[in-house]
CSV table of N, CA, C and O in Angstrom, one decimal:
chain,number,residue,atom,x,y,z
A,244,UNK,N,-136.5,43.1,-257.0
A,244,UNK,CA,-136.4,44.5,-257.4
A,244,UNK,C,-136.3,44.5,-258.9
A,244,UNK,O,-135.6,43.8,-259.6
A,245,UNK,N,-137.4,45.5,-259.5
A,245,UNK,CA,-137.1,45.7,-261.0
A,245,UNK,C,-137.9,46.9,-261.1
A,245,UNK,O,-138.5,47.6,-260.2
A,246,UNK,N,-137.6,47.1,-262.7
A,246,UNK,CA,-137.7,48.4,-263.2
A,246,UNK,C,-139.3,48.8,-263.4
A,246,UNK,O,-140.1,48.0,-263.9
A,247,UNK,N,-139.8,50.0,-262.8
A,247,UNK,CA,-141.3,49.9,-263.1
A,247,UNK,C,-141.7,49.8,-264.6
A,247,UNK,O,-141.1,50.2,-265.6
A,248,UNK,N,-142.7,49.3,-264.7
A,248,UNK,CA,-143.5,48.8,-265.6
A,248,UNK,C,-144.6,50.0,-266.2
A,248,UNK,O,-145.3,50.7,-265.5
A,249,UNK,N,-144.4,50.2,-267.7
A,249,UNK,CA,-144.8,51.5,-268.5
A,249,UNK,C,-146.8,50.8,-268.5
A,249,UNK,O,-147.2,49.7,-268.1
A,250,UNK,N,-147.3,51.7,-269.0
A,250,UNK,CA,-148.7,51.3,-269.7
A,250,UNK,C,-149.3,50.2,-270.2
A,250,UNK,O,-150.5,49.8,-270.0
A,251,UNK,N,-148.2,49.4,-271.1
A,251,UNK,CA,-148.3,48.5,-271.7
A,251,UNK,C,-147.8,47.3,-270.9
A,251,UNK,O,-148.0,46.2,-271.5
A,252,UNK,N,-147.3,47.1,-269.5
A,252,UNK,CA,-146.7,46.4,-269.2
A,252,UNK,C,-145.2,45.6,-269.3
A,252,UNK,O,-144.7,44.5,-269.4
A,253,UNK,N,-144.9,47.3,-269.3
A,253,UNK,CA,-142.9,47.0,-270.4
A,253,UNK,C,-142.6,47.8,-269.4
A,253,UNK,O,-143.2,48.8,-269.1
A,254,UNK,N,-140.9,47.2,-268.8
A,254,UNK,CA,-140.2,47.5,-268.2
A,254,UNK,C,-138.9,48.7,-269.3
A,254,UNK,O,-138.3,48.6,-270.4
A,255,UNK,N,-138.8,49.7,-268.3
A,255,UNK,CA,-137.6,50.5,-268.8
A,255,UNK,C,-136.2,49.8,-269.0
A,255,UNK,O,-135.3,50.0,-269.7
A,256,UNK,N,-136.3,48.6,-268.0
A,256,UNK,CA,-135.4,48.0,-267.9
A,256,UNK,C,-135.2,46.7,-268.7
A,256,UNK,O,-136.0,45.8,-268.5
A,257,UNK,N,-134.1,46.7,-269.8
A,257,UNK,CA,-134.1,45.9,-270.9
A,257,UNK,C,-134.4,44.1,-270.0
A,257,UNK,O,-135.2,43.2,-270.2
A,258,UNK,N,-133.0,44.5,-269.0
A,258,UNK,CA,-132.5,43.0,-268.5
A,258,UNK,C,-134.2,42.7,-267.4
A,258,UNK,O,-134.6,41.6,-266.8
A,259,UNK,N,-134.5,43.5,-267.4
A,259,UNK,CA,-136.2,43.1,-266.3
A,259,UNK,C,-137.0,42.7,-267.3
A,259,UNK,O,-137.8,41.9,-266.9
A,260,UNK,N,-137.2,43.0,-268.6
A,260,UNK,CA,-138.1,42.6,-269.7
A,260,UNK,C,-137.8,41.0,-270.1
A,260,UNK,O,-138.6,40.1,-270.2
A,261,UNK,N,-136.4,40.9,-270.2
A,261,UNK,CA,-136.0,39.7,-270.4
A,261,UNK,C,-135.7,38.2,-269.8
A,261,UNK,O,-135.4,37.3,-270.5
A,262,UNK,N,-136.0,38.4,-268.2
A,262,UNK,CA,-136.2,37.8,-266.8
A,262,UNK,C,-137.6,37.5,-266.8
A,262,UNK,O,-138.2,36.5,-266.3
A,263,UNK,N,-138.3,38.5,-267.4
A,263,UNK,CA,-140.0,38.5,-266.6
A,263,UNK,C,-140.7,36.9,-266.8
A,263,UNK,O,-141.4,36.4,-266.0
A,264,UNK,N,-140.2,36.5,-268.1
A,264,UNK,CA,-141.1,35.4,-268.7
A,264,UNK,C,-140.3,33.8,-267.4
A,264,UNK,O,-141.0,32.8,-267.1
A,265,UNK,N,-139.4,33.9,-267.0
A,265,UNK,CA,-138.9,33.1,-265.9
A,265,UNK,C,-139.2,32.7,-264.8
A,265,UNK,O,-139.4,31.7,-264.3
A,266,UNK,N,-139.3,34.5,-264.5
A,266,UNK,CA,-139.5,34.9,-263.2
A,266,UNK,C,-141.4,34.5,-262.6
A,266,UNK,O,-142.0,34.2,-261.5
A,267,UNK,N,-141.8,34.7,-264.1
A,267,UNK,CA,-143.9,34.9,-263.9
A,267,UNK,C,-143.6,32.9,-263.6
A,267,UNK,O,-143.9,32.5,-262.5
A,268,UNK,N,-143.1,32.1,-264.4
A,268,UNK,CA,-143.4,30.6,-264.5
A,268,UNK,C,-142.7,30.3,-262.9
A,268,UNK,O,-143.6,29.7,-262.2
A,269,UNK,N,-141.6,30.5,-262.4
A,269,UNK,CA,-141.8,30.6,-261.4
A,269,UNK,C,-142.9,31.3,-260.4
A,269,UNK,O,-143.7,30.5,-259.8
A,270,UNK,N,-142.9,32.2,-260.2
A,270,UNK,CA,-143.9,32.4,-259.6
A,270,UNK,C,-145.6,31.5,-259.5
A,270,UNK,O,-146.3,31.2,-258.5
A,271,UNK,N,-145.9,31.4,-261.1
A,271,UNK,CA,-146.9,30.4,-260.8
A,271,UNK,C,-146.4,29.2,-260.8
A,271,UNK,O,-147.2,28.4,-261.4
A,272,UNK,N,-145.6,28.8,-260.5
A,272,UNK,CA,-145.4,27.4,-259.9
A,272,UNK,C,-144.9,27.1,-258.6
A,272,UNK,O,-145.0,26.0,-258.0
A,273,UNK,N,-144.4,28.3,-258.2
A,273,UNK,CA,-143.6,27.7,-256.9
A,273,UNK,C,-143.7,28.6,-255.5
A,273,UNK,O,-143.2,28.5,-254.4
A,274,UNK,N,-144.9,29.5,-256.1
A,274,UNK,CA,-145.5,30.7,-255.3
A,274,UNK,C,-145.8,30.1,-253.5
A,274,UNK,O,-145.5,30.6,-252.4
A,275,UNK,N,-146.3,29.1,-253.8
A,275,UNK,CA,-147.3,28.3,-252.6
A,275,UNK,C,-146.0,27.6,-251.4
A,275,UNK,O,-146.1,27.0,-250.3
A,276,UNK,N,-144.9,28.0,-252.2
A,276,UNK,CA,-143.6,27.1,-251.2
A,276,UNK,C,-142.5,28.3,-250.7
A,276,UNK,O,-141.3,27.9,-250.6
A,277,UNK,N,-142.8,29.5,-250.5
A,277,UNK,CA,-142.4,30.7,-250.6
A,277,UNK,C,-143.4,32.5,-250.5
A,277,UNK,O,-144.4,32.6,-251.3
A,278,UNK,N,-143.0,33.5,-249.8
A,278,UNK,CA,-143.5,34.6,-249.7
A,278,UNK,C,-143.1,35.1,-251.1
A,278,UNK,O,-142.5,34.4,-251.9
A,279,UNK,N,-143.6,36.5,-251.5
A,279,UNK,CA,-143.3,36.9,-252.3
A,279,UNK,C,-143.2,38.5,-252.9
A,279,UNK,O,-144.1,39.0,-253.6
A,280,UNK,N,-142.1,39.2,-252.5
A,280,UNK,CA,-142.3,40.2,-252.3
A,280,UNK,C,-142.0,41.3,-253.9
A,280,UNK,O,-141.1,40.9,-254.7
A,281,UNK,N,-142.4,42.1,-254.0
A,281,UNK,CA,-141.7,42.7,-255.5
A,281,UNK,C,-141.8,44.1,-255.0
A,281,UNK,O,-142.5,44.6,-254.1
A,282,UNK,N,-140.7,44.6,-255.9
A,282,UNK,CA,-140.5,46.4,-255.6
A,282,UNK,C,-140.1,46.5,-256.9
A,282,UNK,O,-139.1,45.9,-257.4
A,283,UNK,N,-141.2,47.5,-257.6
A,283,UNK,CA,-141.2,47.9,-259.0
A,283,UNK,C,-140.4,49.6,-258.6
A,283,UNK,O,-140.9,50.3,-257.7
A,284,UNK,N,-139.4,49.8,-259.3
A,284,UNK,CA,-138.6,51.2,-259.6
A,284,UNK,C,-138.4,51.7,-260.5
A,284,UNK,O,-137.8,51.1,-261.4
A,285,UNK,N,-138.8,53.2,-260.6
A,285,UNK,CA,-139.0,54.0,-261.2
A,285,UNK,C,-137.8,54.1,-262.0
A,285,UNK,O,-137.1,53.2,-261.5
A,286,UNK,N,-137.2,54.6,-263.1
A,286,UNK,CA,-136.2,54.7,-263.7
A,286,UNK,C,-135.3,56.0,-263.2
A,286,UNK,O,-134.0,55.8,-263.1
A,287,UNK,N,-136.0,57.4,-263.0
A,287,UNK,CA,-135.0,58.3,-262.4
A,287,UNK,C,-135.0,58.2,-260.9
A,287,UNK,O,-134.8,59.3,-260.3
A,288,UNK,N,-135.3,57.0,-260.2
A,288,UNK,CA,-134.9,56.4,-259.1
A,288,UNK,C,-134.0,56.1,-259.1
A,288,UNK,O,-133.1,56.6,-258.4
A,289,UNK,N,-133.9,55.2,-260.0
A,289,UNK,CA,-132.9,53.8,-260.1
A,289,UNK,C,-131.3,54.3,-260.7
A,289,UNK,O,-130.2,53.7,-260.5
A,290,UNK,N,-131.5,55.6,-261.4
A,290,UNK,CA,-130.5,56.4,-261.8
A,290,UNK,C,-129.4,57.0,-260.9
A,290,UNK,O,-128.2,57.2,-261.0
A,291,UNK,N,-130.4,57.3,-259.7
A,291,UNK,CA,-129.9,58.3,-258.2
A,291,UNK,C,-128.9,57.1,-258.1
A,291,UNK,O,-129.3,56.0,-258.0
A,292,UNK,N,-127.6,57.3,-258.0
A,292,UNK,CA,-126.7,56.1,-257.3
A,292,UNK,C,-127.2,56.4,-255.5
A,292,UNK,O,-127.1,55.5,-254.7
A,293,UNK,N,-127.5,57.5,-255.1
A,293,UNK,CA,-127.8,57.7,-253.5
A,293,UNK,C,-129.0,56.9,-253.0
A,293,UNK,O,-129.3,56.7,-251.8
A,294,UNK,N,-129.6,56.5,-254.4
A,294,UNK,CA,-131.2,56.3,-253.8
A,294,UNK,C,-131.5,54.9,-252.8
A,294,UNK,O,-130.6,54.0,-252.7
A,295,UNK,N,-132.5,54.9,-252.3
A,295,UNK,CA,-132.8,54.2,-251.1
A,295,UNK,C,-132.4,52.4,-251.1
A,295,UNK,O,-131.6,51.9,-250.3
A,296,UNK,N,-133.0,51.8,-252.0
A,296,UNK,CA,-132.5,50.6,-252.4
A,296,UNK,C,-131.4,50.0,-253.2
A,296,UNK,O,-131.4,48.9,-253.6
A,297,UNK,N,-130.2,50.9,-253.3
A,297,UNK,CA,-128.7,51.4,-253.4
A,297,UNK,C,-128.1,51.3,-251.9
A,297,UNK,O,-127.4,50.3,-251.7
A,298,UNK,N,-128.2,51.8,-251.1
A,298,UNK,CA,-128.0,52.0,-250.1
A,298,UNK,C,-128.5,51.4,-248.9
A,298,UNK,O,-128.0,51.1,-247.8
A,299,UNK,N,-129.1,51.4,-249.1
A,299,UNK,CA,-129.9,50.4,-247.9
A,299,UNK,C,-128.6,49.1,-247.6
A,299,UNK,O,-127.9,48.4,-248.2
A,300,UNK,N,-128.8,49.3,-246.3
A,300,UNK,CA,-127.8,48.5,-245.7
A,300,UNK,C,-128.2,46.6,-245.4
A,300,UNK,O,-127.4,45.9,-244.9
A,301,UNK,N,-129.1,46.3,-245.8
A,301,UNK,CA,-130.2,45.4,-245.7
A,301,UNK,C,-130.1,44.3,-247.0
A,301,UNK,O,-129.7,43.1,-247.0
A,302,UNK,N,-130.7,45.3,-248.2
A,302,UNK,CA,-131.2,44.6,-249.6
A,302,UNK,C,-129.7,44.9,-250.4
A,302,UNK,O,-129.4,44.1,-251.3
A,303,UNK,N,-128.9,45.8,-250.1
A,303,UNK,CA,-127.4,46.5,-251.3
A,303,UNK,C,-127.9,46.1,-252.9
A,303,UNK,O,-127.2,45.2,-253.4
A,304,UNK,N,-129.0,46.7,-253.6
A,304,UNK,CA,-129.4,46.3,-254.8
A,304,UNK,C,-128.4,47.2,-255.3
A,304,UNK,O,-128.3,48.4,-255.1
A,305,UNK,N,-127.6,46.5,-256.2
A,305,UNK,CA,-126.5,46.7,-257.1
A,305,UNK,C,-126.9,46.9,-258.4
A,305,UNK,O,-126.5,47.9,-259.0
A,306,UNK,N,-127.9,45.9,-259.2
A,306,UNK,CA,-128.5,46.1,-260.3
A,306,UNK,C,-130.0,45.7,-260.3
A,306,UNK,O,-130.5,45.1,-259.3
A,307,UNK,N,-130.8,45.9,-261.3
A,307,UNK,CA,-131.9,45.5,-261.5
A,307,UNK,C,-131.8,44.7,-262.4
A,307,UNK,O,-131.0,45.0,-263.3
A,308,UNK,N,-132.8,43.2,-262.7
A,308,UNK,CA,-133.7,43.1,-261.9
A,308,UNK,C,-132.4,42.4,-260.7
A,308,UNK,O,-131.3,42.0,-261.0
A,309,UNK,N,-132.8,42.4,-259.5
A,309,UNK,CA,-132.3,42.0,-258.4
A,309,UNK,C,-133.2,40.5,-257.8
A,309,UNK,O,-134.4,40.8,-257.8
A,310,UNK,N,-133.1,39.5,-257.5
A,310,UNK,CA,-134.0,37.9,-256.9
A,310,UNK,C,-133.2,38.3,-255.7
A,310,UNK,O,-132.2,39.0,-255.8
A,311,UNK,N,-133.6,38.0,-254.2
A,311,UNK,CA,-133.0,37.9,-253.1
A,311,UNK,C,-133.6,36.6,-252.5
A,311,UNK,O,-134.8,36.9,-252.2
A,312,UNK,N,-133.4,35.4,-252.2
A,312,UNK,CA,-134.2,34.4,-251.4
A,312,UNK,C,-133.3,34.6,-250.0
A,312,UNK,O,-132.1,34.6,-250.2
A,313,UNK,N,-133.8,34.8,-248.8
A,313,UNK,CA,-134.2,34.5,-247.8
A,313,UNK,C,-134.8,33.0,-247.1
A,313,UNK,O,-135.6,32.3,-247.5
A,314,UNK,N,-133.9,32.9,-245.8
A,314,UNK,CA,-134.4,31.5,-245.3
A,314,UNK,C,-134.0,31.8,-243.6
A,314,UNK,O,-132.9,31.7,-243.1
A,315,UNK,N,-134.8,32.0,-243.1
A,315,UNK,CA,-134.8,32.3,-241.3
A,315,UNK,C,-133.8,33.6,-241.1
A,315,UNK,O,-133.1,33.9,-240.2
A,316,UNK,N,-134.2,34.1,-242.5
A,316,UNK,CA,-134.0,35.9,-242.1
A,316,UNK,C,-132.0,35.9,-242.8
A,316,UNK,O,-131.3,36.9,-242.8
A,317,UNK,N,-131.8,34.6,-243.5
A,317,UNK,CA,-130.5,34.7,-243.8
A,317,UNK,C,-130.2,34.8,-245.9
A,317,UNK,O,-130.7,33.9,-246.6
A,318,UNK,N,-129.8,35.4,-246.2
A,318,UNK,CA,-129.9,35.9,-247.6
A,318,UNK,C,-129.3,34.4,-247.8
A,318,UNK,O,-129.0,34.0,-248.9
């Protein structure tokens, strides 16, 4: 979970700007041993304390950017 991404490819979200360079080298390296799912959010989403990925009984995204690994459906 992270902050959507402006025109330029820049996150609203300071601490998702700062993850991204980690997160991409992972990804191309370790993509092929792992799914890979991403959910880019809006900023006056992410604001709503009610909003869906807040609450969701499933993901409980507390902050962004948010990593969740999964392994036979167990966080």
């Amino acid at each position: 979970f992270t902050g959507s991404l402006n025109e330029d490819g820049i996150s609203w979200c300071p601490d998702c700007n700062e993850s991204a360079p980690i997160i991409k080298y992972m990804l191309e390296n370790y993509t092929n041993k792992f799914e890979y799912y991403s959910y880019y959010i809006e900023r006056p989403i992410w604001k709503d304390m009610a909003n869906e990925y807040r609450v969701d009984s499933y993901f409980k995204v507390s902050s962004v950017p948010t990593l969740i690994y999964y392994s036979e459906g167990v966080e």
